[in-house]
Amino acid sequence: DAGVTQSPTHLIKTRGQQVTLRCSPKSGHDTVSWYQQALGQGPQFIFQYYEEEERQRGNFPDRFSGHQFPNYSSELNVNALLLGDSALYLCASGTDQETQYFGPGTRLLVL
Amino acid sequence: GQQLNQSPQSMFIQEGEDVSMNCTSSSIFNTWLWYKQDPGEGPVLLIALYKAGELTSNGRLTAQFGITRKDSFLNISASIPSDVGIYFCAGSRWSGGSNYKLTFGKGTLLTVNP
């Protein structure tokens, strides 16, 4: 049984570009959350998806958007990339009865 | 964004020693979680605590949910080299599952000298 998977593992972009990151939740999980982890910091909550809708959102600008598909997988999109968007982006899945399990993350570098 | 106050920031210990780290918050959480993160990996769940006062063990790890619901600690007994990594506490205002966001501490970097 695969856990949470994310793609790609690493990505390099330049300022102003757009990026899409992907996440497949653990089997049986219907809730997907996205976190941004800057170097030397704990993860910061971006938003959470449940039943294909954004259920909660953290303190991130509208440049950060997402989507959840009927199979519960999810995408994180970031527009107009800034240097400060360089970070490890983590996806976590769970259910309303089970806590969150994290994927390995996507390392994004913005030049 | 808000983060929990986690201490110490780093620890350097000898193999076989016991370790203790803690996390405090100015506000109440209904769930406390402890994760371990290795370089280049995502956080791995170690222990989940759902009830104030709860004391839970997972092998050599023991964690407690503070009575005030504003703090938690993690103890590691008889440390071994593979305990090396960054330990994060996380709190949720939901009691149980993934219905609510997690707020994380800044982490405790643990180094174990063989």
Tab-separated table of N, CA, C and O in Angstrom, chain A residues 31 33 35 37 40-45 48 55-59 88 90 93-105 107, chain B residues 1-3 31 33 35 37 40-45 48 50 86 88 92 94-107:
chain	number	residue	atom	x	y	z
A	31	THR	N	-8.787	13.602	2.425
A	31	THR	CA	-8.428	14.987	2.714
A	31	THR	C	-6.969	15.212	2.343
A	31	THR	O	-6.110	14.410	2.717
A	33	SER	N	-3.888	18.166	2.368
A	33	SER	CA	-3.413	19.475	2.812
A	33	SER	C	-2.050	19.753	2.201
A	33	SER	O	-1.267	18.824	1.985
A	35	TYR	N	1.533	22.154	2.557
A	35	TYR	CA	2.349	22.947	3.464
A	35	TYR	C	3.598	23.420	2.728
A	35	TYR	O	4.123	22.727	1.858
A	37	GLN	N	7.528	24.524	3.511
A	37	GLN	CA	8.558	24.471	4.536
A	37	GLN	C	9.821	25.171	4.036
A	37	GLN	O	10.535	24.636	3.182
A	40	GLY	N	15.100	25.499	7.529
A	40	GLY	CA	15.270	25.793	8.945
A	40	GLY	C	13.992	26.124	9.687
A	40	GLY	O	14.036	26.535	10.855
A	41	GLN	N	12.860	25.954	9.033
A	41	GLN	CA	11.557	26.273	9.643
A	41	GLN	C	10.664	25.040	9.679
A	41	GLN	O	10.920	24.047	9.007
A	42	GLY	N	9.594	25.146	10.479
A	42	GLY	CA	8.578	24.112	10.439
A	42	GLY	C	7.635	24.356	9.265
A	42	GLY	O	7.576	25.457	8.714
A	43	PRO	N	6.896	23.336	8.852
A	43	PRO	CA	5.938	23.514	7.755
A	43	PRO	C	4.873	24.557	8.093
A	43	PRO	O	4.423	24.634	9.236
A	44	GLN	N	4.474	25.325	7.075
A	44	GLN	CA	3.412	26.323	7.216
A	44	GLN	C	2.232	25.887	6.352
A	44	GLN	O	2.408	25.603	5.162
A	45	PHE	N	1.039	25.912	6.925
A	45	PHE	CA	-0.176	25.465	6.245
A	45	PHE	C	-0.542	26.426	5.110
A	45	PHE	O	-0.657	27.637	5.314
A	48	GLN	N	-6.244	23.322	2.510
A	48	GLN	CA	-6.710	21.938	2.610
A	48	GLN	C	-7.883	21.724	1.656
A	48	GLN	O	-8.759	22.583	1.534
A	55	ARG	N	-11.247	23.722	1.813
A	55	ARG	CA	-11.989	23.760	3.076
A	55	ARG	C	-11.400	24.775	4.050
A	55	ARG	O	-12.120	25.377	4.828
A	56	GLN	N	-10.082	24.926	4.018
A	56	GLN	CA	-9.413	25.892	4.897
A	56	GLN	C	-8.260	26.490	4.125
A	56	GLN	O	-7.710	25.838	3.232
A	57	ARG	N	-7.850	27.678	4.518
A	57	ARG	CA	-6.726	28.329	3.858
A	57	ARG	C	-5.875	29.034	4.898
A	57	ARG	O	-6.395	29.641	5.837
A	58	GLY	N	-4.578	28.924	4.744
A	58	GLY	CA	-3.648	29.629	5.609
A	58	GLY	C	-3.366	31.014	5.059
A	58	GLY	O	-4.028	31.505	4.137
A	59	ASN	N	-2.334	31.650	5.610
A	59	ASN	CA	-2.024	33.030	5.259
A	59	ASN	C	-1.113	33.101	4.043
A	59	ASN	O	0.044	33.519	4.133
A	88	LEU	N	10.524	23.631	0.413
A	88	LEU	CA	10.045	22.253	0.262
A	88	LEU	C	8.522	22.307	0.398
A	88	LEU	O	8.007	22.814	1.395
A	90	LEU	N	5.152	20.325	0.887
A	90	LEU	CA	4.721	19.046	1.425
A	90	LEU	C	3.223	18.866	1.259
A	90	LEU	O	2.444	19.789	1.473
A	93	SER	N	-1.999	13.765	3.659
A	93	SER	CA	-3.357	13.258	3.476
A	93	SER	C	-3.862	12.644	4.771
A	93	SER	O	-3.074	12.273	5.653
A	94	GLY	N	-5.166	12.540	4.884
A	94	GLY	CA	-5.782	11.967	6.074
A	94	GLY	C	-7.269	11.832	5.858
A	94	GLY	O	-7.769	11.962	4.735
A	95	THR	N	-7.969	11.559	6.945
A	95	THR	CA	-9.426	11.550	6.941
A	95	THR	C	-9.890	12.331	8.163
A	95	THR	O	-9.071	12.724	8.996
A	96	ASP	N	-11.171	12.535	8.308
A	96	ASP	CA	-11.667	13.252	9.476
A	96	ASP	C	-11.530	12.427	10.755
A	96	ASP	O	-11.740	12.931	11.846
A	97	GLN	N	-11.187	11.138	10.595
A	97	GLN	CA	-10.983	10.303	11.776
A	97	GLN	C	-9.518	9.946	11.988
A	97	GLN	O	-9.162	9.373	13.005
A	98	GLU	N	-8.665	10.271	11.038
A	98	GLU	CA	-7.259	9.862	11.112
A	98	GLU	C	-6.372	11.061	10.834
A	98	GLU	O	-6.675	11.861	9.945
A	99	THR	N	-5.294	11.157	11.570
A	99	THR	CA	-4.448	12.330	11.427
A	99	THR	C	-3.643	12.303	10.143
A	99	THR	O	-3.707	11.364	9.353
A	100	GLN	N	-2.871	13.370	9.915
A	100	GLN	CA	-2.243	13.584	8.625
A	100	GLN	C	-0.909	12.858	8.490
A	100	GLN	O	-0.088	12.866	9.392
A	101	TYR	N	-0.714	12.267	7.323
A	101	TYR	CA	0.540	11.629	6.959
A	101	TYR	C	1.131	12.390	5.777
A	101	TYR	O	0.431	12.699	4.824
A	102	PHE	N	2.448	12.639	5.856
A	102	PHE	CA	3.093	13.482	4.858
A	102	PHE	C	3.774	12.687	3.760
A	102	PHE	O	4.257	11.573	3.983
A	103	GLY	N	3.839	13.301	2.577
A	103	GLY	CA	4.628	12.776	1.486
A	103	GLY	C	6.068	13.254	1.605
A	103	GLY	O	6.411	14.009	2.511
A	104	PRO	N	6.936	12.835	0.662
A	104	PRO	CA	8.349	13.190	0.722
A	104	PRO	C	8.634	14.637	0.339
A	104	PRO	O	9.722	15.145	0.605
A	105	GLY	N	7.679	15.304	-0.308
A	105	GLY	CA	7.858	16.701	-0.650
A	105	GLY	C	8.412	16.931	-2.041
A	105	GLY	O	8.987	16.025	-2.672
A	107	ARG	N	10.973	19.725	-3.783
A	107	ARG	CA	11.900	20.830	-3.507
A	107	ARG	C	11.852	21.781	-4.687
A	107	ARG	O	12.212	21.404	-5.811
B	1	GLY	N	3.632	33.305	9.712
B	1	GLY	CA	2.519	32.607	10.305
B	1	GLY	C	2.838	32.137	11.706
B	1	GLY	O	3.993	32.102	12.126
B	2	GLN	N	1.801	31.751	12.454
B	2	GLN	CA	1.991	31.316	13.827
B	2	GLN	C	2.779	30.026	13.886
B	2	GLN	O	2.566	29.122	13.064
B	3	GLN	N	3.684	29.924	14.844
B	3	GLN	CA	4.383	28.680	15.091
B	3	GLN	C	4.415	28.441	16.591
B	3	GLN	O	4.354	29.367	17.384
B	31	THR	N	-5.352	18.518	19.758
B	31	THR	CA	-4.527	17.376	19.347
B	31	THR	C	-3.090	17.835	19.298
B	31	THR	O	-2.817	18.930	18.807
B	33	LEU	N	0.783	16.431	18.068
B	33	LEU	CA	1.452	15.409	17.282
B	33	LEU	C	2.957	15.642	17.323
B	33	LEU	O	3.414	16.787	17.430
B	35	TYR	N	6.419	14.661	15.059
B	35	TYR	CA	6.927	14.134	13.798
B	35	TYR	C	8.453	14.153	13.834
B	35	TYR	O	9.066	14.973	14.515
B	37	GLN	N	11.696	14.329	10.992
B	37	GLN	CA	12.013	14.584	9.585
B	37	GLN	C	13.494	14.361	9.333
B	37	GLN	O	14.345	14.954	9.988
B	40	GLY	N	15.799	15.910	3.375
B	40	GLY	CA	15.244	15.615	2.066
B	40	GLY	C	13.987	14.775	2.082
B	40	GLY	O	13.506	14.359	1.015
B	41	GLU	N	13.429	14.551	3.267
B	41	GLU	CA	12.219	13.723	3.373
B	41	GLU	C	11.086	14.528	4.003
B	41	GLU	O	11.299	15.599	4.565
B	42	GLY	N	9.886	13.958	3.928
B	42	GLY	CA	8.770	14.579	4.612
B	42	GLY	C	8.717	14.131	6.063
B	42	GLY	O	9.342	13.142	6.441
B	43	PRO	N	7.993	14.858	6.904
B	43	PRO	CA	7.861	14.467	8.313
B	43	PRO	C	7.151	13.123	8.448
B	43	PRO	O	6.182	12.851	7.733
B	44	VAL	N	7.631	12.310	9.380
B	44	VAL	CA	7.030	11.011	9.663
B	44	VAL	C	6.391	11.062	11.044
B	44	VAL	O	7.037	11.459	12.011
B	45	LEU	N	5.132	10.664	11.133
B	45	LEU	CA	4.410	10.716	12.398
B	45	LEU	C	4.987	9.716	13.396
B	45	LEU	O	5.152	8.531	13.085
B	48	ALA	N	0.730	10.481	18.284
B	48	ALA	CA	-0.419	11.382	18.246
B	48	ALA	C	-1.105	11.350	19.615
B	48	ALA	O	-1.292	10.274	20.192
B	50	TYR	N	-4.501	12.824	21.806
B	50	TYR	CA	-5.821	13.367	21.549
B	50	TYR	C	-6.557	13.833	22.791
B	50	TYR	O	-7.684	14.348	22.687
B	86	ILE	N	15.450	15.852	12.695
B	86	ILE	CA	14.746	17.021	13.231
B	86	ILE	C	13.373	16.568	13.731
B	86	ILE	O	12.617	15.930	12.988
B	88	PHE	N	9.685	17.609	15.162
B	88	PHE	CA	8.713	18.701	15.155
B	88	PHE	C	7.510	18.341	16.007
B	88	PHE	O	6.996	17.221	15.926
B	92	SER	N	-3.202	20.795	16.597
B	92	SER	CA	-4.414	20.972	15.801
B	92	SER	C	-5.552	21.337	16.739
B	92	SER	O	-5.604	20.848	17.867
B	94	TRP	N	-8.528	20.505	16.074
B	94	TRP	CA	-9.539	19.468	15.912
B	94	TRP	C	-9.143	18.283	16.762
B	94	TRP	O	-7.982	17.912	16.804
B	95	SER	N	-10.137	17.663	17.416
B	95	SER	CA	-9.801	16.517	18.251
B	95	SER	C	-9.948	15.239	17.458
B	95	SER	O	-11.003	14.634	17.469
B	96	GLY	N	-8.911	14.835	16.816
B	96	GLY	CA	-8.950	13.543	16.139
B	96	GLY	C	-8.307	13.563	14.790
B	96	GLY	O	-7.127	13.381	14.667
B	97	GLY	N	-9.066	13.779	13.746
B	97	GLY	CA	-8.534	13.526	12.416
B	97	GLY	C	-7.964	14.752	11.735
B	97	GLY	O	-7.483	15.676	12.363
B	98	SER	N	-8.035	14.741	10.422
B	98	SER	CA	-7.344	15.732	9.603
B	98	SER	C	-8.232	16.900	9.229
B	98	SER	O	-7.942	17.596	8.262
B	99	ASN	N	-9.281	17.142	9.990
B	99	ASN	CA	-10.253	18.161	9.619
B	99	ASN	C	-9.721	19.579	9.774
B	99	ASN	O	-10.355	20.517	9.339
B	100	TYR	N	-8.589	19.731	10.424
B	100	TYR	CA	-8.099	21.077	10.692
B	100	TYR	C	-6.608	21.143	10.438
B	100	TYR	O	-5.903	20.152	10.555
B	101	LYS	N	-6.152	22.360	10.121
B	101	LYS	CA	-4.738	22.544	9.800
B	101	LYS	C	-3.858	22.238	11.002
B	101	LYS	O	-4.285	22.333	12.150
B	102	LEU	N	-2.599	21.898	10.716
B	102	LEU	CA	-1.591	21.706	11.750
B	102	LEU	C	-0.734	22.961	11.861
B	102	LEU	O	-0.370	23.555	10.844
B	103	THR	N	-0.430	23.340	13.098
B	103	THR	CA	0.512	24.422	13.368
B	103	THR	C	1.760	23.785	13.941
B	103	THR	O	1.684	23.023	14.909
B	104	PHE	N	2.912	24.084	13.350
B	104	PHE	CA	4.164	23.418	13.706
B	104	PHE	C	5.090	24.299	14.534
B	104	PHE	O	5.064	25.524	14.446
B	105	GLY	N	5.944	23.626	15.323
B	105	GLY	CA	7.081	24.290	15.942
B	105	GLY	C	8.210	24.413	14.930
B	105	GLY	O	8.105	23.919	13.805
B	106	LYS	N	9.321	25.044	15.342
B	106	LYS	CA	10.445	25.238	14.432
B	106	LYS	C	11.370	24.033	14.396
B	106	LYS	O	12.284	23.983	13.582
B	107	GLY	N	11.143	23.093	15.281
B	107	GLY	CA	11.915	21.866	15.244
B	107	GLY	C	13.070	21.836	16.227
B	107	GLY	O	13.604	22.876	16.630
